[in-house]
PDB file of C-alpha atoms in Angstrom:
ATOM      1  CA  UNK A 231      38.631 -75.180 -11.670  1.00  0.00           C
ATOM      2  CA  UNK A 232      40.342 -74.483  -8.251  1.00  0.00           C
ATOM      3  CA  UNK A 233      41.497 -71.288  -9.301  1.00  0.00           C
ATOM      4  CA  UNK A 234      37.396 -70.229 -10.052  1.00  0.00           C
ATOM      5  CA  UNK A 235      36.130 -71.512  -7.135  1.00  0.00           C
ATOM      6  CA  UNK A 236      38.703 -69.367  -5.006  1.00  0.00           C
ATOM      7  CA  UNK A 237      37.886 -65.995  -7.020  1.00  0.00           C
ATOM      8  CA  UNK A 238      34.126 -66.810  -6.410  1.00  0.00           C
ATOM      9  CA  UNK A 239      34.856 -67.079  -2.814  1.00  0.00           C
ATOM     10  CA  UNK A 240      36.590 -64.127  -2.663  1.00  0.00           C
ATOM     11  CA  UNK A 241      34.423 -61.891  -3.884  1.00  0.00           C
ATOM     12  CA  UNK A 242      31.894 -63.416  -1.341  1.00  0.00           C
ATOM     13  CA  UNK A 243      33.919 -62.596   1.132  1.00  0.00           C
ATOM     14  CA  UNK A 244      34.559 -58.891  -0.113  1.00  0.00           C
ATOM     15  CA  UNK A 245      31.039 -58.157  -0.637  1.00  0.00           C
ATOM     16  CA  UNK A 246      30.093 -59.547   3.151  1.00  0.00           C
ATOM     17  CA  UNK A 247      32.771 -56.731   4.110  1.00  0.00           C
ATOM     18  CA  UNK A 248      31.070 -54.175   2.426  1.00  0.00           C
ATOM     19  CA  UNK A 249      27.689 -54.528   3.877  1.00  0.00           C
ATOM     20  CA  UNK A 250      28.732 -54.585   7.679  1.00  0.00           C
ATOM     21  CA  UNK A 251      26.878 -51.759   9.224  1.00  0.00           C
ATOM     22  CA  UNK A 252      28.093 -47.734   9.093  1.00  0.00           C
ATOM     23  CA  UNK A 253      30.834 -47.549  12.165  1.00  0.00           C
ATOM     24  CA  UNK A 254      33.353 -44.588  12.608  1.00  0.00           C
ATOM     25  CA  UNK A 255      36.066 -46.780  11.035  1.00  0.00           C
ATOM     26  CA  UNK A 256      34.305 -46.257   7.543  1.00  0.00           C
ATOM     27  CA  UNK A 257      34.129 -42.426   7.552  1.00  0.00           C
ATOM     28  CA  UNK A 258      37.418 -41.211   6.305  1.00  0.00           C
ATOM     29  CA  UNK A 259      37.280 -37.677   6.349  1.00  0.00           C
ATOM     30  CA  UNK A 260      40.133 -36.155   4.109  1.00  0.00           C
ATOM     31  CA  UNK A 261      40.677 -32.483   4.985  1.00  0.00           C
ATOM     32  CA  UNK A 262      42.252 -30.916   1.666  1.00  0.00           C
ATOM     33  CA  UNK A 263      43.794 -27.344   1.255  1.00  0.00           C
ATOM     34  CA  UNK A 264      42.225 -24.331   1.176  1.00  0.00           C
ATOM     35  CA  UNK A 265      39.166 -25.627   3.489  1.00  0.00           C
ATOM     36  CA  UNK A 266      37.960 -28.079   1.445  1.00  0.00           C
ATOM     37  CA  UNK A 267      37.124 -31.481   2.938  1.00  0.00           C
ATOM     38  CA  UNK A 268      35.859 -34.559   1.365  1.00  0.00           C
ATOM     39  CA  UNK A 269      33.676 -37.476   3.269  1.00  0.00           C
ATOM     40  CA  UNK A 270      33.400 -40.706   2.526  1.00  0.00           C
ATOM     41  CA  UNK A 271      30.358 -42.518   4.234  1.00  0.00           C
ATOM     42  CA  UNK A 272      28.503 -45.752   3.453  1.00  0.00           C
ATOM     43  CA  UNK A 273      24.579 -45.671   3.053  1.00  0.00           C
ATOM     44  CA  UNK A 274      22.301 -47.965   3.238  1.00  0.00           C
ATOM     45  CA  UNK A 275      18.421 -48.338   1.882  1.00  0.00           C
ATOM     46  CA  UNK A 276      15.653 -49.796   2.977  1.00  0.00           C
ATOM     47  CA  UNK A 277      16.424 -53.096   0.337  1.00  0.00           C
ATOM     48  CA  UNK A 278      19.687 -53.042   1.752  1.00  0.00           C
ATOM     49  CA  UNK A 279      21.857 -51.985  -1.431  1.00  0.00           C
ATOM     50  CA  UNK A 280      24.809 -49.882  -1.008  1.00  0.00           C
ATOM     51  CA  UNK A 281      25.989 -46.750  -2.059  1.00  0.00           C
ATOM     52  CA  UNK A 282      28.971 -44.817  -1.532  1.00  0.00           C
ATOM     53  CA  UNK A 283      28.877 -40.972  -1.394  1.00  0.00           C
ATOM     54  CA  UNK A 284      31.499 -38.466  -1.444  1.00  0.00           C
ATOM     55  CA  UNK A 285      30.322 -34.677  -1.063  1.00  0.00           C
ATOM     56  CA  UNK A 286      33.056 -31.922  -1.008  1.00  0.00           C
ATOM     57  CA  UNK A 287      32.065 -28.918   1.621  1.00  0.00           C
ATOM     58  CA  UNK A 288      33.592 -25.621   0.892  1.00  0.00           C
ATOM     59  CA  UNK A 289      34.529 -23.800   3.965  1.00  0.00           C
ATOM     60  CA  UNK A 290      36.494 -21.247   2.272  1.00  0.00           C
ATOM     61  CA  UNK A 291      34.550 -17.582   1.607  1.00  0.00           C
ATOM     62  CA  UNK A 292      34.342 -16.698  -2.184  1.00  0.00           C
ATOM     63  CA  UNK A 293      34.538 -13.540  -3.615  1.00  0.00           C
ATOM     64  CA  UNK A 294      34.645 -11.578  -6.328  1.00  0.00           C
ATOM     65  CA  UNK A 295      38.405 -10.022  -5.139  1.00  0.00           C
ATOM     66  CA  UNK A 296      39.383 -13.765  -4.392  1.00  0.00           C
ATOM     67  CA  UNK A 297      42.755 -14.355  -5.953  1.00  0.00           C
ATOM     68  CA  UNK A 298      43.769 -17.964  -5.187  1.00  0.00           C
ATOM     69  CA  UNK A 299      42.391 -18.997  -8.091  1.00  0.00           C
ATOM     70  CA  UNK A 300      39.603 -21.492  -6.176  1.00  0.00           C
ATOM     71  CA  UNK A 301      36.915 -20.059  -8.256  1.00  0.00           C
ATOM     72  CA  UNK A 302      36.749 -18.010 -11.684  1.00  0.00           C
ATOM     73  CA  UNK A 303      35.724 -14.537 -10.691  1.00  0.00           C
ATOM     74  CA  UNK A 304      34.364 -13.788 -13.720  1.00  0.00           C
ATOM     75  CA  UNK A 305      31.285 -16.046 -12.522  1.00  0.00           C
ATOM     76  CA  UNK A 306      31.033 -14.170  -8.977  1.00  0.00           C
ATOM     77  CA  UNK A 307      28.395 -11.701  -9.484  1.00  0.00           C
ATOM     78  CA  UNK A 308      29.630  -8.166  -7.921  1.00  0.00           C
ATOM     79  CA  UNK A 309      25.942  -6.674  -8.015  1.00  0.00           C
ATOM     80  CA  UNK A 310      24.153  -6.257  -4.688  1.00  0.00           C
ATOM     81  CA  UNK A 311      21.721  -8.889  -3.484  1.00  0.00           C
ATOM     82  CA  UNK A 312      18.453  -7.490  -3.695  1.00  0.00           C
ATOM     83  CA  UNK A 313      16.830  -8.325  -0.041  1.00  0.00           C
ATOM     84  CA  UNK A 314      13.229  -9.628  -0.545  1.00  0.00           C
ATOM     85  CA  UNK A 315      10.401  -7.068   0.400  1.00  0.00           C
ATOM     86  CA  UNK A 316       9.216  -6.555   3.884  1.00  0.00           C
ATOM     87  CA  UNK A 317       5.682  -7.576   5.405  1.00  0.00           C
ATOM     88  CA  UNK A 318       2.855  -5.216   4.977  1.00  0.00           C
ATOM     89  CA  UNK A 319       0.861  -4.831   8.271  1.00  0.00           C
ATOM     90  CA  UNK A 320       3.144  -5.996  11.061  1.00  0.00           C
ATOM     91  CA  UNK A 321       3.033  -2.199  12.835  1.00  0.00           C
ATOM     92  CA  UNK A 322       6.655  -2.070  12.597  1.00  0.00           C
ATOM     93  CA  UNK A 323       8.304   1.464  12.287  1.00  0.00           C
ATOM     94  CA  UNK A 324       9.330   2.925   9.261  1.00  0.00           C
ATOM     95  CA  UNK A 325      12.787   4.761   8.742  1.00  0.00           C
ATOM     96  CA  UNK A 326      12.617   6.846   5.631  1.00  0.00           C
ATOM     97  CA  UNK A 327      14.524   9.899   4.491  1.00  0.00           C
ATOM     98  CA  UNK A 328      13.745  13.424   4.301  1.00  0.00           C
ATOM     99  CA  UNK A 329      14.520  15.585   2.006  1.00  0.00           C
ATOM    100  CA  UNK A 330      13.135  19.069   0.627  1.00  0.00           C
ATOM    101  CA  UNK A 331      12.230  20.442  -3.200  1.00  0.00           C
ATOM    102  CA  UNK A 332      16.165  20.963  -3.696  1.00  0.00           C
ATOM    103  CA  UNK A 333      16.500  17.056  -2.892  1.00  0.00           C
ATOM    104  CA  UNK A 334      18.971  17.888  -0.553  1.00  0.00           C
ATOM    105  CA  UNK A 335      19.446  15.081   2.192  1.00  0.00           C
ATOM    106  CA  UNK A 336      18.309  16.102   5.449  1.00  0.00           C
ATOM    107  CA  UNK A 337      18.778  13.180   7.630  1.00  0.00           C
ATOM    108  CA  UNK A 338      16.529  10.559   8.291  1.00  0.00           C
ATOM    109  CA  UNK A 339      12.662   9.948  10.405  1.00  0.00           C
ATOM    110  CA  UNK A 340      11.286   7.790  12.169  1.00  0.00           C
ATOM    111  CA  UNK A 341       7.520   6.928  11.465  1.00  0.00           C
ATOM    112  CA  UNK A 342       5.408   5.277  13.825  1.00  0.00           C
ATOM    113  CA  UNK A 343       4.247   1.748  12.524  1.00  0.00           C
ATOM    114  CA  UNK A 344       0.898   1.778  14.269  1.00  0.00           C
ATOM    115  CA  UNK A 345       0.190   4.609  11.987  1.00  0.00           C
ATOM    116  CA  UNK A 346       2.133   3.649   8.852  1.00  0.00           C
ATOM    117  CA  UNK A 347       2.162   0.057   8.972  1.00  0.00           C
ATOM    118  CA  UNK A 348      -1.733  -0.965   9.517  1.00  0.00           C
ATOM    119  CA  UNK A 349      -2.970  -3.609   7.676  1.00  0.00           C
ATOM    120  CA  UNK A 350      -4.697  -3.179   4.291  1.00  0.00           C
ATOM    121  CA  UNK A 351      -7.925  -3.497   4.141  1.00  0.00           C
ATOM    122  CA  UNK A 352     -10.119  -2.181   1.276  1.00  0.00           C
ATOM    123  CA  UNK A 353     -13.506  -2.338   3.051  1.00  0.00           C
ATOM    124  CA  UNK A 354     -12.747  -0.331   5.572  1.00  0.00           C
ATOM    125  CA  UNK A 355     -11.755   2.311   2.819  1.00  0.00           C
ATOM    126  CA  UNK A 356     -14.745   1.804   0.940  1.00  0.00           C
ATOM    127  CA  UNK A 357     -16.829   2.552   3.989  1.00  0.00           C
ATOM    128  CA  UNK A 358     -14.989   5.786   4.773  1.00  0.00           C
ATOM    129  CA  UNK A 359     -14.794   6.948   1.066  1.00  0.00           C
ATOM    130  CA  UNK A 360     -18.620   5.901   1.183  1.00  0.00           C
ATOM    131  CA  UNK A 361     -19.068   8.208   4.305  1.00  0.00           C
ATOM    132  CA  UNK A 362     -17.274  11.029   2.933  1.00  0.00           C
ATOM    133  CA  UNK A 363     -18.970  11.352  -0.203  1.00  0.00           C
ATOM    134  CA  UNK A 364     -22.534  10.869   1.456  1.00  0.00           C
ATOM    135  CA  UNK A 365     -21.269  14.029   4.058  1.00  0.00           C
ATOM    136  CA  UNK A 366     -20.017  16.214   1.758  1.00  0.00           C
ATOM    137  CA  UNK A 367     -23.416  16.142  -0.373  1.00  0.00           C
ATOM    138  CA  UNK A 368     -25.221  19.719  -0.391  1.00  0.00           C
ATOM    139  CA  UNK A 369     -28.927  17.912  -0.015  1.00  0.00           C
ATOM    140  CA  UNK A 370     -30.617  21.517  -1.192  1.00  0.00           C
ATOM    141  CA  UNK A 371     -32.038  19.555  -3.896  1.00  0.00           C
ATOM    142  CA  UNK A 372     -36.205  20.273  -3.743  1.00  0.00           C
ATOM    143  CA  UNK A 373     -39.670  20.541  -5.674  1.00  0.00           C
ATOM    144  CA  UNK A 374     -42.528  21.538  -4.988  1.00  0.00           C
ATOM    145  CA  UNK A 375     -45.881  19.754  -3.769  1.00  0.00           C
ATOM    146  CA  UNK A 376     -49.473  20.452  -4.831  1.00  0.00           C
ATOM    147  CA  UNK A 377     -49.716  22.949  -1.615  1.00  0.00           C
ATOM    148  CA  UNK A 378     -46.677  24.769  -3.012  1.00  0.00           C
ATOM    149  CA  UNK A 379     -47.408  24.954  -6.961  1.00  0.00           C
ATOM    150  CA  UNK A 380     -48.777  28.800  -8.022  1.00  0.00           C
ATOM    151  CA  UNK A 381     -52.542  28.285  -9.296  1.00  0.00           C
ATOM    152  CA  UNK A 382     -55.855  28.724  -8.791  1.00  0.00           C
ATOM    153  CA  UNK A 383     -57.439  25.897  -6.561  1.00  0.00           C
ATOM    154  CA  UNK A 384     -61.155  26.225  -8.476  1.00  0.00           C
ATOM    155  CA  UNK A 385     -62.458  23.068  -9.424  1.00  0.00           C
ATOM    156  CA  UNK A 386     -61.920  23.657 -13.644  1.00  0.00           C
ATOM    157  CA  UNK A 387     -65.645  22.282 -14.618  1.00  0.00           C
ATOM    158  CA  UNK A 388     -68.518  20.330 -13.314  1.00  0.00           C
ATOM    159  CA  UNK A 389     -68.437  16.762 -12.405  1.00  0.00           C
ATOM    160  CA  UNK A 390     -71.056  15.229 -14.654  1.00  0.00           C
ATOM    161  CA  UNK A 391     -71.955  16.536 -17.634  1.00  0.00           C
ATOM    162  CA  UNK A 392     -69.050  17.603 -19.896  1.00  0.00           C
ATOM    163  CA  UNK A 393     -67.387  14.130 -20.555  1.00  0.00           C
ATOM    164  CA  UNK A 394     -64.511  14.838 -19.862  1.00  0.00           C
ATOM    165  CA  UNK A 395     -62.775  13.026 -16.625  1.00  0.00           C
ATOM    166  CA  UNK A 396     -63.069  14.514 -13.326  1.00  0.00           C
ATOM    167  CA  UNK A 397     -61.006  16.481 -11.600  1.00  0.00           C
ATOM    168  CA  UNK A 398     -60.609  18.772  -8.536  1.00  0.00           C
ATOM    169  CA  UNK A 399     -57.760  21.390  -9.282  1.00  0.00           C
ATOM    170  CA  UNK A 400     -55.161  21.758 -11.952  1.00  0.00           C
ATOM    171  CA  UNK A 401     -52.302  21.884  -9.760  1.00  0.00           C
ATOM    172  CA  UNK A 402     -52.075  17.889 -10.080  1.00  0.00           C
ATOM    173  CA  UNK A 403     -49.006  15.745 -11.024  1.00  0.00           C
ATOM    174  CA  UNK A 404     -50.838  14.962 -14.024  1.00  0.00           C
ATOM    175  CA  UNK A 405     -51.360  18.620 -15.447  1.00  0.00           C
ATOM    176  CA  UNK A 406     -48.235  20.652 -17.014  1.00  0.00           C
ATOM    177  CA  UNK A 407     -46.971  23.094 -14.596  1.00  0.00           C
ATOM    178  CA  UNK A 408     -48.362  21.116 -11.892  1.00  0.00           C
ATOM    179  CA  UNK A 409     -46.505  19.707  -8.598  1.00  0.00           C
ATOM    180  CA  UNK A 410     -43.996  17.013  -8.389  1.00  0.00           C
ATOM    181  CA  UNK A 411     -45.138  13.871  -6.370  1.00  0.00           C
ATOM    182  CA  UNK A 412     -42.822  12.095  -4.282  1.00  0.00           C
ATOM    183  CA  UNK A 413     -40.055  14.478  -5.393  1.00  0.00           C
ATOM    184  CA  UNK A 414     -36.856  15.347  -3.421  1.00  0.00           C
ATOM    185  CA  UNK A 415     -36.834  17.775  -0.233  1.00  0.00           C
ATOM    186  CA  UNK A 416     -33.867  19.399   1.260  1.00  0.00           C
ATOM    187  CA  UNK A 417     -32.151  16.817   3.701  1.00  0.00           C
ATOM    188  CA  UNK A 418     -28.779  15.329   4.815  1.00  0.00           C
ATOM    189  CA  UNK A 419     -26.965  12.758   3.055  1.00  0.00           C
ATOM    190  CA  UNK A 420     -24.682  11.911   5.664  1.00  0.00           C
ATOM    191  CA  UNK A 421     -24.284   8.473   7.305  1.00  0.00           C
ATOM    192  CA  UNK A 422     -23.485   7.225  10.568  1.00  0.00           C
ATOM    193  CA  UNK A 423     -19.986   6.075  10.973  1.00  0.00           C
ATOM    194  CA  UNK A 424     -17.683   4.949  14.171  1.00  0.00           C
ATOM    195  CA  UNK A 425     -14.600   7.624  14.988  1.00  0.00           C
ATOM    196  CA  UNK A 426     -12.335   4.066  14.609  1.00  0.00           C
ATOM    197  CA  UNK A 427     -13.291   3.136  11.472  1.00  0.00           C
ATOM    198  CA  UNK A 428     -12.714   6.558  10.193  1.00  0.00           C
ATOM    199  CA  UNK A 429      -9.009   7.058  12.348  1.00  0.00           C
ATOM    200  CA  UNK A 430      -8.517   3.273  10.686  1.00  0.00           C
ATOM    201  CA  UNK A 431      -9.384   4.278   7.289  1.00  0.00           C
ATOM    202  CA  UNK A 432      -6.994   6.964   6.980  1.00  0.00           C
ATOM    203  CA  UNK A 433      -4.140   4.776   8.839  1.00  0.00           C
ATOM    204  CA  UNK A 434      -4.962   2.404   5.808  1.00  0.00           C
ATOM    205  CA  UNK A 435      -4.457   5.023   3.025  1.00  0.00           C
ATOM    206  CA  UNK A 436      -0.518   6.498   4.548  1.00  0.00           C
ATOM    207  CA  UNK A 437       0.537   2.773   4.928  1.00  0.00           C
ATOM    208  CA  UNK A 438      -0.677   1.955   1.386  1.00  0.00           C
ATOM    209  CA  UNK A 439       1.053   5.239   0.422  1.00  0.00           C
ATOM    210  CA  UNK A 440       4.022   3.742   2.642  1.00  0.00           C
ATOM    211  CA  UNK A 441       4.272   0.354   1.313  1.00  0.00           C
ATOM    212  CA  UNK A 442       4.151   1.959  -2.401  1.00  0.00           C
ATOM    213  CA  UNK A 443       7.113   3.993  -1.574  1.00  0.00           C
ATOM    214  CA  UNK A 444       4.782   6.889  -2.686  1.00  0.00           C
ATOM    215  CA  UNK A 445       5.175   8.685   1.088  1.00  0.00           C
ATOM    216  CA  UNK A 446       7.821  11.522   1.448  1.00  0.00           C
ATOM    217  CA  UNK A 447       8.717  13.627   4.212  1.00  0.00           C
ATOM    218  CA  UNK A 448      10.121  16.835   3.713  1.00  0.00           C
ATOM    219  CA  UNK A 449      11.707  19.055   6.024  1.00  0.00           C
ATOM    220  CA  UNK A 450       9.791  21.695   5.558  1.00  0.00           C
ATOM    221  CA  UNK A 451       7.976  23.515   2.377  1.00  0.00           C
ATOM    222  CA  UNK A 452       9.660  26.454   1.863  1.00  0.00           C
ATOM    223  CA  UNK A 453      10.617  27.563  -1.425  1.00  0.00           C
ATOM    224  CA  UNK A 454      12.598  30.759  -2.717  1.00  0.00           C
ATOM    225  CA  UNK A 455       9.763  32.114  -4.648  1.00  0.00           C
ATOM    226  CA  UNK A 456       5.965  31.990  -5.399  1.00  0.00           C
ATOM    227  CA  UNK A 457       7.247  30.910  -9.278  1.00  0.00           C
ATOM    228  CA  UNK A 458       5.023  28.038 -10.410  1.00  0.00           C
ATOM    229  CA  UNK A 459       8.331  26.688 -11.627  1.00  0.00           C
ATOM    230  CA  UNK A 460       9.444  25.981  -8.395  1.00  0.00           C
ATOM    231  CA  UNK A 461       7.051  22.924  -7.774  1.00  0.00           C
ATOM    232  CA  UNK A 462       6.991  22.167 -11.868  1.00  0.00           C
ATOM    233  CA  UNK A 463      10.660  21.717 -11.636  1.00  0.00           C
ATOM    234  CA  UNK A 464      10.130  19.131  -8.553  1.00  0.00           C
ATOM    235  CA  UNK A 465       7.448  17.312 -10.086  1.00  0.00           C
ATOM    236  CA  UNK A 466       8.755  17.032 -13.248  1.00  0.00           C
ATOM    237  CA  UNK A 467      11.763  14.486 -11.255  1.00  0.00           C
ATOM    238  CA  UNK A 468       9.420  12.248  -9.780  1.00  0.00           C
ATOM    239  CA  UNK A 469       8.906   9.081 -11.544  1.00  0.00           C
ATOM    240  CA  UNK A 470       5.096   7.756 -12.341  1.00  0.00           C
ATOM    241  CA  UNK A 471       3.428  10.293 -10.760  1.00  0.00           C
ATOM    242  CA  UNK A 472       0.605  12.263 -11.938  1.00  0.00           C
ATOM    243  CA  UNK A 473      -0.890  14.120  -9.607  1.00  0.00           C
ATOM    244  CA  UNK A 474       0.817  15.484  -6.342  1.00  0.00           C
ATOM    245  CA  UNK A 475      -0.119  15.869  -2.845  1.00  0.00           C
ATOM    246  CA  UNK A 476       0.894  18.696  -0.734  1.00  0.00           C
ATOM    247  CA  UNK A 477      -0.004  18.131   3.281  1.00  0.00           C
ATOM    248  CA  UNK A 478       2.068  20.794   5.541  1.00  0.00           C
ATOM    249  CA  UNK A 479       1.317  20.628   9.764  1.00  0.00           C
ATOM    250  CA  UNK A 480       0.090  24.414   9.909  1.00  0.00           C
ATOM    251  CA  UNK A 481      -1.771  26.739   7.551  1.00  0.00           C
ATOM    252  CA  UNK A 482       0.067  27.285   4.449  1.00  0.00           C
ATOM    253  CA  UNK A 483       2.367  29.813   2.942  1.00  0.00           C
ATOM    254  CA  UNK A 484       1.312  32.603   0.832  1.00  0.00           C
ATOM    255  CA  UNK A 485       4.136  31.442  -1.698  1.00  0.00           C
ATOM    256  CA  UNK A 486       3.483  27.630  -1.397  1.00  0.00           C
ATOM    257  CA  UNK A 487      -0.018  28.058  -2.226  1.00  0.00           C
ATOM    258  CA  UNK A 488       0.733  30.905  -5.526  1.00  0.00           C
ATOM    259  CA  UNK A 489       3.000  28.390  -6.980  1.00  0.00           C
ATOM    260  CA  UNK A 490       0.556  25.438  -6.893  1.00  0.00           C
ATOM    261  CA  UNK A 491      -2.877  27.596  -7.496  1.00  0.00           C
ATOM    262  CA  UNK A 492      -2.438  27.403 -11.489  1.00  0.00           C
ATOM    263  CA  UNK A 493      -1.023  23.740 -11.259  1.00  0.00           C
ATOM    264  CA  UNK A 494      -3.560  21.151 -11.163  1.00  0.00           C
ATOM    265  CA  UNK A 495      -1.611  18.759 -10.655  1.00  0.00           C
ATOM    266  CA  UNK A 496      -0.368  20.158  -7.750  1.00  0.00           C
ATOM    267  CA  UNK A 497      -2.655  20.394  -4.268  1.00  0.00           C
ATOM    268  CA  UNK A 498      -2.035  21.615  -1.106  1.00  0.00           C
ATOM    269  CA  UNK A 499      -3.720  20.582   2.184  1.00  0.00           C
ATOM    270  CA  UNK A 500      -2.781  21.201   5.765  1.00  0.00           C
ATOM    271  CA  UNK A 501      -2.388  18.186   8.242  1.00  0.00           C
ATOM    272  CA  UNK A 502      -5.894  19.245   9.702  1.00  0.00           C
ATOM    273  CA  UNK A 503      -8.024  19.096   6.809  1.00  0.00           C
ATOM    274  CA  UNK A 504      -5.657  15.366   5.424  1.00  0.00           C
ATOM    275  CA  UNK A 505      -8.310  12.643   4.535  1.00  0.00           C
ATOM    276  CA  UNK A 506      -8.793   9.384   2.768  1.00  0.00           C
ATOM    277  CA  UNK A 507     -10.219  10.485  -0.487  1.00  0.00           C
ATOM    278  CA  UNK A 508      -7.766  13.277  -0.784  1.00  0.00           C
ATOM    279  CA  UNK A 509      -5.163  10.449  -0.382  1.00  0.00           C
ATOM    280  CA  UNK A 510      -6.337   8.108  -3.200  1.00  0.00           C
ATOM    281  CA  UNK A 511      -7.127  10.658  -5.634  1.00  0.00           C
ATOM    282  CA  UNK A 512      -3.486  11.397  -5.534  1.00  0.00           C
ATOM    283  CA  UNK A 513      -0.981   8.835  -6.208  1.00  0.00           C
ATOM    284  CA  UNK A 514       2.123  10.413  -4.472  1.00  0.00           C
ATOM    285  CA  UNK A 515       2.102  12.049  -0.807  1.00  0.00           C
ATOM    286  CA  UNK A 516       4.178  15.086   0.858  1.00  0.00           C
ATOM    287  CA  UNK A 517       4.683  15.756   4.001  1.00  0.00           C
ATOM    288  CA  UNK A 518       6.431  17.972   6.300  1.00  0.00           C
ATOM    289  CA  UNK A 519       8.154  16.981   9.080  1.00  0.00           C
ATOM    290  CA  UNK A 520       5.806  18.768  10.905  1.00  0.00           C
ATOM    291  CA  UNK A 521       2.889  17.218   9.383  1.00  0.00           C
ATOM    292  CA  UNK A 522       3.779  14.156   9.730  1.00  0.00           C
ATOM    293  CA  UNK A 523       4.441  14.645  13.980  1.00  0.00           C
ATOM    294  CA  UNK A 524       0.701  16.531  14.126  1.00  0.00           C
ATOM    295  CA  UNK A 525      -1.014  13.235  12.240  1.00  0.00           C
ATOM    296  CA  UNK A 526       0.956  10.778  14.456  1.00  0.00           C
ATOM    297  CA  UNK A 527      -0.258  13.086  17.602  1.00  0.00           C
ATOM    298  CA  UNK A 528      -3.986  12.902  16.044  1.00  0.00           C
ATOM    299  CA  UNK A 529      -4.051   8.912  15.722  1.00  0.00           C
ATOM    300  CA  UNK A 530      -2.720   8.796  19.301  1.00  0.00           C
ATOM    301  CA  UNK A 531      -5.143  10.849  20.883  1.00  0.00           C
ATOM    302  CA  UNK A 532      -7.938   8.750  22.665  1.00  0.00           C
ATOM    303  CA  UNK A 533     -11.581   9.449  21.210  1.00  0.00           C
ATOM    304  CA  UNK A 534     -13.649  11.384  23.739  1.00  0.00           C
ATOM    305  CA  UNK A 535     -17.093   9.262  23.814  1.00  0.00           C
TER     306      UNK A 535
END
């Protein structure tokens, strides 16, 4: 009996010791080899229950090459880290590489972000596209009135007295060969639309071709020959394209534009006449070096009011 009643106060005793609050004397911090440590701290919750928690930090680097053993290397991935994708839209510049139709490396460019990093916005491009289309329209469309229609203007019979209904002239809408009412007249098509939404619209269209990975910059567009298999042989090495862009900064070369005038696939534009539709009815963009300096110079310029 004396010998249970001690044990019972015992372990009272030993569990009042183990709830006294956290202090420095009950971390024990163990450092092992190699940089590992393990620490021992006391926790408490909110209904006062303990627990006791021992985490192990690693301090040590692990890598695949690693040959102390600390970690099988056959789990260390050697493949790169793929970095996750930048921001669209933050106007940040662009380093990409250049290149020419050999694909030989040619260093590297700088492209201005307030030109190739906008912010995408598909209104704006639908009111530019929209503006274009409406421009571009011939308007020579046109029929003729009653004044204009060949024919005799004699009234055909009496008013009264044939039964039939009355009328005035047979050059009426209602007779065959007769004029068109309300019909179309030559006119303009074009709408009204501000120089800034039509600099931002084609900003918008090179940064989506930027943020695609579908702009490249070439050093410049020469090629040996005017041989359509010149460009063929190019395009035929680019992946998921189908129809190919050509913008250069001045007019373009006799051979440049024989090798891509029986492709049709192929266009060729230079950097004054580059504009949004010509943009998204192509899926991949070239540029010269050139071309790319003289579109940068356009968006800078200030718009004379």
């Amino acid at each position: 009996m004396a010998l249970s009643i001690s044990r019972r106060v015992l372990r009272s005793f030993a569990s009042l010791n183990s709830l006294r609050p956290l202090s420095a004397s009950n971390v024990k911090a163990n450092i092992l080899g190699d940089g590992v440590s393990c620490v021992e701290s006391s926790v408490f919750r909110k209904d006062e229950s303990l627990f006791l928690a021992c985490r192990r930090y690693s301090t040590s680097l692990l890598t695949p090459d690693s040959s102390d053993g600390s970690f099988p290397s056959d789990l260390l991935s050697k493949k790169r880290v793929s970095t996750p994708e930048r921001e669209i839209g933050l106007l940040q510049d662009l380093v990409i590489p250049v290149t020419n139709f050999n694909n030989e490396d040619k260093g590297f460019m700088c492209l201005a972000g307030d030109v190739f990093d906008v912010p995408i916005r598909k209104d704006i491009i639908h009111r530019v596209v929209r503006w274009q289309l409406a421009k571009r329209q011939q308007g020579t469309h046109s029929t003729k009135t009653i004044s204009e229609v060949s024919g005799t203007g004699r009234k055909p019979w009496n008013q009264k007295g044939t039964g039939r209904a009355r009328h005035g002239t047979l050059r009426g809408p209602q007779f065959r060969g007769g004029a068109t009412m309300h019909g179309p007249k030559p006119r303009s098509h074009a709408i009204k639309l501000n120089k800034k939404v039509r600099r931002l619209g084609l900003k918008i269209a090179l940064s989506a071709r930027a943020a695609e990975g579908k702009l490249l910059v070439f050093e410049d567009l020469e090629i040996p020959s005017h041989k359509t298999k010149n460009v063929v042989n190019y395009f035929n090495q680019l992946e998921n394209t189908k129809k190919l862009l050509v913008v250069d900064g001045g007019p373009i070369s006799e051979k440049l534009k024989l090798a891509t005038q029986n492709v049709h696939y192929v266009n060729v534009l230079p950097s004054i006449g580059l504009n949004v539709y010509s943009i998204l009815l192509h899926d991949t963009l070239v540029m010269s070096r050139d071309a790319v300096n003289k579109i940068v110079e356009r968006m800078h310029t200030p718009i004379n009011r």
